[in-house]
XYZ file of C-alpha atoms in Angstrom:
671
model
C 11.832 19.788 0.477
C 8.078 20.375 0.211
C 6.135 23.368 1.486
C 2.380 23.137 2.300
C 0.547 25.810 0.266
C -3.120 24.998 0.904
C -5.300 22.966 3.240
C -8.936 21.978 2.757
C -11.388 20.401 5.176
C -13.986 18.426 3.231
C -17.084 17.116 4.989
C -16.741 13.661 3.481
C -14.741 10.686 4.663
C -12.516 9.130 2.014
C -11.944 5.444 1.316
C -8.241 4.483 1.291
C -6.568 4.035 -2.120
C -9.598 5.496 -3.950
C -8.431 9.026 -4.798
C -7.795 10.553 -8.239
C -7.433 13.900 -10.046
C -9.472 14.408 -13.228
C -9.844 17.253 -15.744
C -13.389 16.424 -16.732
C -13.872 19.548 -18.865
C -10.318 19.313 -20.208
C -9.169 22.343 -18.189
C -9.958 22.336 -14.469
C -8.491 19.607 -12.220
C -11.002 18.121 -9.775
C -10.221 16.006 -6.728
C -12.259 12.798 -6.915
C -12.617 10.194 -4.187
C -14.863 7.355 -3.081
C -16.804 7.651 0.148
C -18.789 5.205 2.192
C -22.376 4.313 1.245
C -21.634 3.903 -2.457
C -20.876 7.512 -3.402
C -18.064 9.285 -5.241
C -17.481 12.988 -4.555
C -16.000 15.409 -7.086
C -14.468 18.559 -5.596
C -14.411 21.388 -8.152
C -13.637 24.854 -6.697
C -13.017 26.358 -10.155
C -16.606 26.648 -11.457
C -18.612 27.693 -8.425
C -22.321 28.265 -8.845
C -22.784 25.759 -11.653
C -25.385 23.175 -10.726
C -25.145 19.661 -12.174
C -27.961 18.219 -14.220
C -30.090 15.630 -12.476
C -28.699 12.336 -13.795
C -26.409 10.396 -11.423
C -24.658 13.592 -10.273
C -26.112 15.719 -7.464
C -24.960 18.715 -5.423
C -23.653 18.093 -1.916
C -25.752 19.728 0.800
C -22.613 20.223 2.919
C -20.284 21.890 0.382
C -21.151 23.891 -2.749
C -17.848 22.882 -4.404
C -18.672 19.189 -4.174
C -20.870 17.090 -6.465
C -21.859 13.552 -5.515
C -22.048 10.628 -7.900
C -24.410 7.915 -6.649
C -23.082 4.434 -7.464
C -25.515 2.628 -5.120
C -23.003 -0.104 -4.298
C -19.662 -0.291 -2.521
C -16.883 1.268 -4.613
C -13.757 -0.913 -4.807
C -11.526 1.222 -7.091
C -11.548 4.378 -9.214
C -9.361 6.419 -11.548
C -9.647 9.229 -14.075
C -7.919 9.931 -17.383
C -8.174 9.995 -21.151
C -10.125 6.988 -22.405
C -11.804 8.191 -25.614
C -9.694 8.884 -28.731
C -11.393 12.213 -29.548
C -12.534 13.457 -26.139
C -11.255 16.702 -24.638
C -12.045 15.897 -21.008
C -11.087 13.016 -18.757
C -13.324 10.035 -18.126
C -14.139 8.908 -14.579
C -13.965 5.137 -14.092
C -15.536 3.562 -11.004
C -15.299 -0.149 -10.223
C -17.264 -2.334 -7.833
C -17.376 -6.075 -7.229
C -20.011 -6.484 -9.944
C -19.737 -3.571 -12.400
C -17.484 -1.030 -14.103
C -18.873 2.467 -14.808
C -17.276 4.849 -17.318
C -18.764 8.271 -16.656
C -18.620 11.633 -18.432
C -18.695 14.061 -15.494
C -18.831 17.199 -17.668
C -21.919 16.061 -19.611
C -23.290 14.065 -16.648
C -23.852 10.912 -18.719
C -22.850 7.244 -18.620
C -20.361 6.294 -21.340
C -20.774 2.598 -20.576
C -21.834 0.423 -17.657
C -20.431 -3.113 -17.836
C -20.988 -6.159 -15.674
C -17.644 -7.623 -14.557
C -18.016 -11.182 -13.336
C -14.610 -11.304 -11.658
C -14.999 -7.983 -9.825
C -12.705 -4.953 -9.830
C -10.202 -4.649 -6.976
C -7.769 -2.348 -8.828
C -7.894 -0.197 -11.948
C -5.426 1.561 -14.261
C -6.000 3.617 -17.404
C -3.605 3.915 -20.356
C -2.093 2.220 -23.390
C -0.869 -1.388 -23.244
C 1.530 -2.973 -25.747
C 0.447 -2.779 -29.372
C -3.240 -2.138 -28.565
C -3.978 1.203 -30.243
C -6.717 2.635 -28.041
C -6.321 3.450 -24.337
C -7.776 0.764 -22.063
C -9.457 0.816 -18.683
C -7.798 -2.283 -17.193
C -9.317 -3.824 -14.077
C -7.884 -6.552 -11.888
C -10.239 -8.760 -9.957
C -10.797 -12.368 -9.017
C -7.565 -13.838 -10.530
C -8.381 -12.109 -13.829
C -7.345 -9.001 -15.804
C -9.757 -7.343 -18.225
C -9.377 -4.246 -20.438
C -12.192 -2.122 -21.944
C -11.947 0.531 -24.649
C -13.990 3.762 -24.867
C -17.043 1.948 -26.203
C -16.940 -0.694 -23.486
C -15.609 -3.420 -25.788
C -13.585 -6.178 -24.129
C -10.162 -5.721 -25.794
C -7.942 -7.562 -23.333
C -8.310 -10.488 -20.930
C -5.986 -12.875 -19.166
C -5.653 -14.671 -15.847
C -3.161 -14.280 -13.040
C -2.244 -16.328 -9.976
C -4.459 -14.787 -7.294
C -6.752 -11.871 -6.471
C -5.349 -8.653 -7.937
C -4.643 -5.824 -5.485
C -2.631 -3.269 -7.503
C -1.898 -2.341 -11.129
C 0.439 0.047 -12.942
C 1.543 0.587 -16.549
C 5.197 1.253 -17.396
C 7.765 0.492 -20.089
C 9.351 -2.355 -18.131
C 11.326 -3.818 -21.066
C 12.434 -0.437 -22.511
C 10.930 -1.241 -25.933
C 8.860 1.942 -26.149
C 5.607 0.152 -25.221
C 3.874 -0.215 -21.885
C 3.774 -3.444 -19.953
C 1.238 -4.143 -17.188
C 2.583 -4.746 -13.675
C 0.245 -6.706 -11.417
C 0.476 -7.082 -7.624
C -1.629 -9.822 -6.050
C -2.537 -11.725 -2.888
C -0.050 -14.526 -3.620
C 2.893 -12.156 -2.919
C 3.975 -11.926 -6.595
C 4.575 -8.923 -8.863
C 3.903 -10.122 -12.429
C 4.763 -8.290 -15.643
C 2.492 -8.794 -18.680
C 3.246 -7.789 -22.280
C -0.426 -7.736 -23.258
C -1.492 -11.308 -22.327
C 2.052 -12.747 -22.273
C 3.738 -13.112 -18.880
C 7.214 -11.557 -19.187
C 8.557 -12.153 -15.681
C 7.561 -12.245 -12.029
C 9.160 -11.131 -8.759
C 8.319 -12.937 -5.504
C 7.779 -10.847 -2.379
C 6.858 -11.970 1.136
C 3.405 -10.371 1.539
C 0.394 -9.147 -0.458
C 1.400 -6.421 -2.937
C -1.039 -3.599 -2.074
C 0.333 -0.697 -4.173
C 2.459 -0.121 -7.266
C 3.569 3.161 -8.875
C 5.723 4.011 -11.893
C 8.838 6.049 -11.042
C 10.640 6.576 -14.369
C 11.854 4.341 -17.189
C 11.711 0.742 -15.979
C 11.852 1.730 -12.308
C 8.786 1.339 -10.076
C 7.831 1.537 -6.419
C 5.859 -1.049 -4.468
C 4.204 -1.476 -1.071
C 3.270 -4.645 0.817
C 0.585 -5.404 3.389
C 3.206 -5.902 6.134
C 4.451 -2.288 5.978
C 7.274 -2.786 3.456
C 7.925 -0.200 0.723
C 10.713 -0.255 -1.830
C 11.868 0.346 -5.395
C 12.641 -2.061 -8.254
C 14.430 -1.389 -11.521
C 13.140 -4.212 -13.704
C 13.785 -7.348 -11.630
C 16.527 -5.793 -9.448
C 15.415 -4.455 -6.090
C 17.183 -1.174 -5.286
C 16.092 -0.903 -1.667
C 13.284 -1.662 0.756
C 12.324 -0.586 4.270
C 9.796 -2.053 6.703
C 7.556 -0.103 9.053
C 5.164 -1.204 11.780
C 2.510 0.910 9.998
C 0.766 0.158 6.692
C 1.552 2.016 3.473
C -1.847 3.312 2.292
C -0.684 5.049 -0.895
C 2.547 5.547 -2.856
C 3.266 8.098 -5.580
C 6.250 9.360 -7.600
C 6.936 13.129 -7.342
C 10.012 15.307 -7.912
C 10.132 17.292 -4.685
C 13.604 18.832 -5.035
C 13.438 19.789 -8.742
C 16.485 17.688 -9.661
C 14.712 15.916 -12.523
C 14.481 12.638 -10.579
C 11.270 11.630 -8.805
C 11.163 10.524 -5.190
C 8.874 7.879 -3.673
C 6.121 9.547 -1.643
C 4.414 7.254 0.884
C 1.267 7.931 2.911
C 1.011 5.765 6.033
C -1.811 4.434 8.200
C -0.613 6.504 11.191
C -1.000 9.745 9.193
C 2.677 10.154 8.355
C 3.823 11.206 4.879
C 7.430 10.748 3.843
C 9.485 11.175 0.680
C 12.405 8.834 0.007
C 15.229 8.875 -2.502
C 14.513 6.447 -5.347
C 18.174 5.361 -5.249
C 18.807 4.788 -1.542
C 15.479 4.953 0.342
C 16.805 7.814 2.511
C 14.055 10.040 3.954
C 14.202 13.508 2.386
C 10.922 14.977 3.690
C 8.172 14.096 6.151
C 4.905 15.513 7.462
C 1.941 14.295 9.509
C -1.857 14.168 9.278
C -4.047 13.636 12.322
C -5.564 10.505 10.739
C -4.608 7.799 8.239
C -3.614 8.890 4.748
C -6.187 7.901 2.099
C -4.369 8.808 -1.124
C -1.524 10.768 -2.713
C -1.989 12.357 -6.170
C -0.704 15.382 -8.097
C -2.164 18.198 -10.192
C -2.215 21.948 -10.806
C -5.034 22.467 -8.341
C -4.479 26.227 -7.989
C -4.379 26.700 -11.793
C -1.138 28.710 -11.551
C 1.046 26.542 -13.795
C 2.706 24.652 -10.923
C 2.069 20.965 -10.219
C 1.275 20.336 -6.562
C 1.543 17.123 -4.584
C -1.920 16.592 -3.069
C -2.352 14.370 -0.016
C -5.690 13.384 1.513
C -6.652 11.786 4.815
C -9.526 9.392 5.515
C -11.238 12.170 7.524
C -11.421 14.462 4.472
C -8.408 16.703 5.085
C -6.626 17.737 1.879
C -3.148 19.273 1.786
C -1.267 20.624 -1.236
C 2.520 20.861 -1.372
C 5.034 22.541 -3.683
C 8.817 22.144 -3.847
C 10.353 24.953 -1.764
C 12.141 27.880 -3.415
C 15.912 28.008 -3.001
C 15.735 30.640 -0.240
C 12.916 28.951 1.681
C 14.454 25.529 1.082
C 17.584 26.664 2.900
C 15.636 27.875 5.960
C 13.373 24.815 6.082
C 16.285 22.472 5.530
C 18.288 24.136 8.300
C 15.409 23.852 10.798
C 14.604 20.286 9.815
C 18.252 19.207 9.783
C 18.827 20.850 13.152
C 15.932 18.936 14.740
C 17.037 15.666 13.159
C 20.623 16.237 14.324
C 19.488 16.916 17.891
C 17.458 13.684 17.929
C 20.294 11.718 16.330
C 22.950 13.102 18.689
C 20.759 12.438 21.743
C 20.267 8.842 20.674
C 23.979 8.461 19.962
C 24.832 9.943 23.377
C 22.526 7.483 25.096
C 24.055 4.547 23.205
C 27.614 5.683 23.953
C 26.846 6.129 27.658
C 25.425 2.622 27.791
C 28.462 1.233 25.954
C 30.830 3.111 28.270
C 29.083 1.694 31.327
C 29.414 -1.815 29.861
C 33.141 -1.310 29.276
C 33.624 -0.039 32.825
C 31.803 -3.053 34.245
C 33.833 -5.402 32.048
C 37.080 -3.709 33.119
C 36.187 -4.302 36.759
C 35.433 -7.939 36.046
C 38.489 -8.739 33.922
C 41.138 -9.074 36.712
C 39.185 -11.959 38.298
C 37.474 -13.164 35.067
C 35.075 -15.498 36.771
C 31.875 -14.180 38.278
C 32.061 -10.892 36.394
C 32.792 -12.708 33.164
C 29.737 -14.821 33.645
C 27.433 -11.938 34.569
C 28.578 -9.541 31.850
C 28.523 -12.208 29.143
C 32.225 -12.035 28.146
C 32.947 -14.750 25.581
C 36.127 -15.783 23.709
C 37.043 -13.398 20.865
C 37.078 -16.196 18.257
C 33.530 -17.371 19.036
C 31.591 -18.248 15.867
C 27.950 -19.120 15.291
C 27.392 -21.955 12.839
C 24.002 -23.042 11.483
C 22.675 -25.835 9.316
C 19.351 -26.556 7.623
C 17.662 -29.943 7.789
C 14.278 -31.371 6.805
C 11.840 -32.771 9.373
C 8.793 -34.832 8.414
C 5.409 -34.194 9.953
C 4.498 -35.793 13.269
C 1.229 -35.956 15.186
C 2.167 -32.843 17.155
C 3.975 -30.763 14.514
C 3.724 -29.914 10.815
C 6.505 -30.802 8.396
C 9.165 -28.086 8.471
C 12.807 -27.108 8.061
C 15.050 -26.934 11.112
C 17.663 -24.231 11.529
C 19.919 -25.680 14.200
C 23.121 -24.765 16.017
C 25.793 -27.396 15.287
C 27.509 -27.046 18.672
C 24.319 -27.055 20.717
C 20.750 -28.279 20.397
C 18.821 -25.121 19.494
C 16.284 -26.100 16.799
C 13.888 -23.603 15.218
C 11.060 -24.978 13.023
C 10.584 -22.856 9.869
C 7.482 -23.068 7.676
C 7.723 -20.592 4.730
C 4.414 -19.196 3.369
C 5.187 -20.316 -0.201
C 7.542 -22.574 -2.171
C 9.898 -19.736 -3.084
C 13.440 -18.808 -1.986
C 13.294 -17.000 1.377
C 15.949 -14.853 3.074
C 16.311 -16.160 6.629
C 17.632 -13.508 9.055
C 19.000 -14.965 12.296
C 19.807 -12.903 15.416
C 21.361 -14.961 18.206
C 22.131 -13.708 21.735
C 25.235 -15.408 23.160
C 26.434 -15.348 26.759
C 26.859 -17.382 29.916
C 24.069 -19.033 31.900
C 23.878 -16.165 34.411
C 24.746 -13.364 31.960
C 22.861 -10.092 32.215
C 24.245 -8.810 28.904
C 24.757 -10.708 25.675
C 26.687 -10.547 22.425
C 24.486 -10.373 19.326
C 25.375 -12.459 16.257
C 23.547 -11.705 13.002
C 23.512 -14.224 10.135
C 21.566 -14.280 6.874
C 20.891 -17.592 5.116
C 18.917 -18.142 1.926
C 16.329 -20.857 2.321
C 15.835 -22.632 -1.033
C 12.280 -23.496 -2.083
C 10.856 -26.519 -0.258
C 9.328 -28.549 -3.112
C 6.343 -30.773 -2.255
C 4.712 -33.633 -4.786
C 1.893 -35.944 -10.190
C 2.398 -35.862 -14.183
C 3.700 -33.379 -16.724
C 5.973 -34.358 -19.617
C 8.112 -32.122 -21.850
C 11.333 -32.289 -23.885
C 14.438 -30.098 -23.663
C 17.600 -29.848 -25.744
C 20.088 -29.839 -22.926
C 22.477 -32.121 -21.104
C 21.415 -34.087 -17.983
C 24.275 -32.426 -16.087
C 22.534 -29.057 -16.442
C 19.361 -30.502 -14.896
C 21.507 -31.936 -12.082
C 22.918 -28.419 -11.459
C 19.343 -27.081 -11.238
C 18.397 -29.802 -8.735
C 21.394 -29.062 -6.519
C 20.637 -25.330 -6.480
C 16.881 -25.532 -5.886
C 16.351 -28.435 -3.487
C 17.467 -29.209 0.056
C 19.807 -32.156 -0.430
C 22.042 -33.797 2.188
C 24.813 -33.989 -0.412
C 25.252 -33.305 -4.124
C 23.674 -35.682 -6.643
C 24.950 -36.692 -10.084
C 21.772 -38.020 -11.729
C 18.542 -36.187 -12.741
C 16.451 -39.219 -11.673
C 15.380 -38.581 -8.108
C 12.430 -38.922 -5.703
C 11.491 -36.384 -3.020
C 9.111 -36.420 -0.073
C 6.986 -33.274 -0.073
C 6.782 -31.377 3.214
C 3.890 -29.185 2.085
C 0.855 -31.385 1.478
C 2.651 -34.717 1.701
C 3.086 -37.286 -1.067
C 5.967 -37.882 -3.469
C 7.653 -35.934 -6.247
C 9.456 -38.014 -8.855
C 11.715 -36.500 -11.504
C 12.892 -38.630 -14.422
C 14.909 -37.698 -17.542
C 15.317 -39.891 -20.646
C 18.489 -39.837 -22.822
C 16.333 -38.212 -25.549
C 15.814 -35.162 -23.291
C 12.242 -36.011 -22.262
C 11.567 -35.038 -18.650
C 8.636 -36.340 -16.588
C 7.572 -34.718 -13.337
C 5.182 -36.939 -11.377
C 3.139 -35.161 -8.718
C -0.492 -34.729 -7.732
C 0.127 -31.038 -7.041
C -0.462 -28.994 -10.222
C 0.864 -25.832 -8.544
C 4.133 -27.573 -7.727
C 4.411 -28.916 -11.279
C 3.956 -25.388 -12.676
C 6.550 -23.966 -10.289
C 9.066 -26.632 -11.315
C 8.469 -26.097 -15.051
C 8.918 -22.325 -14.691
C 12.009 -22.707 -12.488
C 13.715 -25.196 -14.837
C 12.865 -23.120 -17.927
C 14.302 -20.014 -16.266
C 17.489 -21.853 -15.238
C 18.016 -23.299 -18.731
C 16.946 -20.020 -20.458
C 14.139 -21.760 -22.393
C 11.900 -19.175 -24.112
C 9.136 -21.502 -25.407
C 8.195 -24.895 -23.989
C 5.283 -27.187 -24.810
C 4.135 -29.845 -22.342
C 1.543 -32.578 -21.948
C -0.093 -32.913 -18.571
C -2.603 -35.062 -16.760
C -3.828 -34.432 -13.229
C -6.894 -36.699 -12.865
C -7.781 -35.705 -9.302
C -7.508 -31.968 -9.959
C -9.349 -32.149 -13.298
C -12.196 -34.083 -11.628
C -12.532 -31.336 -9.011
C -12.446 -28.669 -11.746
C -15.212 -30.405 -13.716
C -17.390 -30.397 -10.582
C -16.608 -26.688 -10.047
C -17.672 -25.840 -13.629
C -20.964 -27.655 -13.066
C -21.518 -25.610 -9.899
C -20.777 -22.382 -11.820
C -23.603 -23.187 -14.280
C -25.960 -23.969 -11.397
C -25.139 -20.756 -9.533
C -25.561 -18.709 -12.742
C -28.992 -20.245 -13.268
C -30.056 -19.574 -9.666
C -28.730 -15.997 -9.907
C -30.857 -15.268 -12.979
C -33.989 -16.734 -11.368
C -33.477 -14.776 -8.158
C -32.862 -11.541 -10.076
C -36.074 -12.031 -12.070
C -38.059 -12.822 -8.894
C -36.698 -9.720 -7.134
C -37.605 -7.554 -10.140
C -41.178 -8.891 -10.031
C -41.394 -8.239 -6.298
C -40.054 -4.693 -6.759
C -42.716 -3.912 -9.373
C -45.395 -5.410 -7.123
C -44.188 -3.265 -4.195
C -44.363 -0.099 -6.331
C -47.971 -0.889 -7.344
C -48.928 -1.750 -3.770
C -47.403 1.515 -2.503
C -49.462 3.515 -5.013
C -52.624 1.701 -3.894
C -51.813 2.306 -0.220
C -51.227 6.044 -0.819
C -54.430 6.300 -2.870
C -56.354 4.718 0.019
C -54.746 7.161 2.482
C -55.646 10.196 0.371
C -59.241 9.001 0.056
C -59.451 8.291 3.780
C -59.974 4.565 3.218
C -58.075 3.591 6.382
C -59.113 -0.049 6.299
C -57.656 -0.658 2.796
C -54.636 1.537 3.564
C -53.789 -0.573 6.637
C -54.310 -3.771 4.639
C -52.000 -2.583 1.826
C -49.248 -1.502 4.230
C -49.366 -4.873 6.017
C -48.962 -6.546 2.610
C -46.128 -4.116 1.822
C -44.379 -5.079 5.066
C -44.606 -8.789 4.206
C -43.415 -8.180 0.627
C -40.478 -6.097 1.834
C -39.471 -8.830 4.308
C -39.593 -11.415 1.491
C -37.525 -9.108 -0.723
C -34.851 -8.727 1.969
C -34.673 -12.507 2.409
C -34.374 -12.967 -1.362
C -31.558 -10.413 -1.420
C -29.683 -12.309 1.311
C -30.075 -15.541 -0.660
C -28.853 -13.836 -3.854
C -25.903 -12.298 -1.993
C -24.840 -15.706 -0.632
C -25.305 -17.213 -4.096
C -23.168 -14.442 -5.622
C -20.342 -14.962 -3.097
C -20.378 -18.713 -3.786
C -20.317 -18.005 -7.536
C -17.302 -15.680 -7.126
C -15.427 -18.392 -5.212
C -16.065 -20.910 -8.037
C -15.062 -18.385 -10.724
C -11.834 -17.733 -8.844
C -11.117 -21.486 -8.919
C -11.772 -21.579 -12.679
C -9.477 -18.597 -13.354
C -6.774 -20.152 -11.187
C -7.151 -23.445 -13.104
C -6.498 -21.610 -16.386
C -3.475 -19.902 -14.828
C -2.157 -23.258 -13.568
C -2.574 -24.867 -16.990
C -0.632 -21.959 -18.467
C 2.216 -22.321 -15.977
C 2.843 -25.857 -17.260
C 4.045 -24.194 -20.505
C 6.495 -21.390 -21.242
C 6.468 -18.332 -23.523
C 4.063 -18.021 -26.449
C 2.718 -21.531 -25.849
C 1.666 -20.463 -22.357
C -0.230 -17.471 -23.772
C -1.906 -19.670 -26.407
C -3.126 -22.118 -23.745
C -4.621 -19.337 -21.592
C -6.384 -17.733 -24.594
C -7.701 -21.083 -25.859
C -8.993 -21.999 -22.367
C -10.873 -18.721 -22.103
C -12.457 -19.216 -25.543
C -13.532 -22.736 -24.548
C -15.217 -21.405 -21.388
C -16.935 -18.563 -23.296
C -18.285 -21.151 -25.761
C -19.207 -23.494 -22.872
C -17.106 -26.246 -24.466
C -15.916 -28.093 -21.372
C -14.428 -31.074 -23.267
C -12.270 -28.730 -25.352
C -11.133 -26.994 -22.149
C -9.741 -30.208 -20.674
C -8.101 -31.186 -23.986
C -6.306 -27.838 -24.012
C -5.190 -28.218 -20.394
C -3.847 -31.693 -21.068
C -2.293 -31.340 -24.525
C -1.787 -27.587 -24.843
C -4.062 -27.355 -27.926
C -7.726 -28.150 -28.586
C -7.001 -30.196 -31.721
C -4.738 -32.767 -30.091
């Protein structure tokens, strides 16, 4: 049980998921959050009266305890922590879609300011794998990048889609941190430095991740789902109609085990058991929760849970003492019991009324039976799955149909991954006013669409046949690994062929599908390292055109930036001339200069719009390039996958496009 111990009303609105606690002088914890209009506020009630120097940091006119850091562009993520090896205070890290700033708040100086081509949607600070120095790791446009204290690029790799959340934890229990990545493509991926260890498929964008303890971590999805994993095993999950804005691990009952604290879009805060998901504590804000952090904000030796709302309300909580916990628990339990018993009473009254109506109807069992929905006691609901090709009026899909009737439900999963299909069927007569509810859960295997990737395995064909039977929708079992499928997603054919020597060829024009199949087969056969040769002429032609566009957009970006810089200098000179004319009373020249200034400013705004559109187009192309590297990697397994991704990045950095395609096809640049 938590007890609120302080409440603050700050005069600044807070951006969701952009809240942190930092000890910038090494002693005093400061609440730090991003606001609108490209500012970061730092709330420090411990050193009142100290004015910041006049670099980026300035004093808030609304609150003496708040300093404002001017970023001058929209903040997309921030965190605070120890970055330098010999620094006493924490470093503030602020990411945007174009830059990463490492800032020393105590000395009011930039540590480094780096351009990040792929943007920064999420950020985490800490040690990763065998890399000695702490890293500021950002996730952006399908890419992960880590910087050390000096701003050196120490880590880079690609991932499947735009990154939304990051967390470091010892996932494999080897004493070293792995990086967990949540992204737009519904996957949670685990990286040991630049090697992909494993991935867990969810059913929505992974918006938040937090480390619980050991290899256990919490997660939140864009559809209102929160839950807990221990490695790849999901312990529990719940779904709400509201969105989880922030999750955090905090021990609220002092039992040595942290609970999952969730802040919701409707202002609710709840704490759930990490083992069962049972709600242990809840509270409410008047507006959406922006972030949940922890720190000794009162400097009394006790760590408080600190929750913030988007309207600037801050609340600190402490675990209740034993005496107070008993009183609070009694009051809370009493209210919950009253609500629960009232609901149970209502349900029992409704059930009793149904039984009474059924009892009246039973002697005649005709009209009453029909109206009340009485059905035979041995009634069963049977379902089957079948594949339907696309027609002019409907996309290709899977049908879930009732075998004894003609109820068909078209199902189109968002991705080619196994999906749990939950069916609730209401059964009764034609004139029934009440129905019996049947609940069935079926697992929908991945629907595999349709190109060419070749690799060799040391395994029997029968094992490949077992994999086919488990992972594809087949009318009946097959006994040969040579098979052709029609793809429902995207159309075309998928052909699988296996030679007696163990060489397998997957023919499909869909490189994503080929990667999924390679990873699935390798996982089923427990293959740790797998080399492959691939050729996707259509996709590689599109990629070559994309790389050409990237060079063109880069060139245009540089020209536009130079032109805008020239215009800015010209505007400054013109403004000085206009003011000089005003001071000297030369109204004719002053008017002339201000008219020219107006025209120059209009041209500058138009140039900015052009550069902004150019930048957005460049980001879209860079995302395609990063995804292409990720796709080439997924055609291999283990260390060979990591080598391909690293070699592809080096080829792009060196602008060696021919080497890039050799690597994608053969797995190495020398082949």
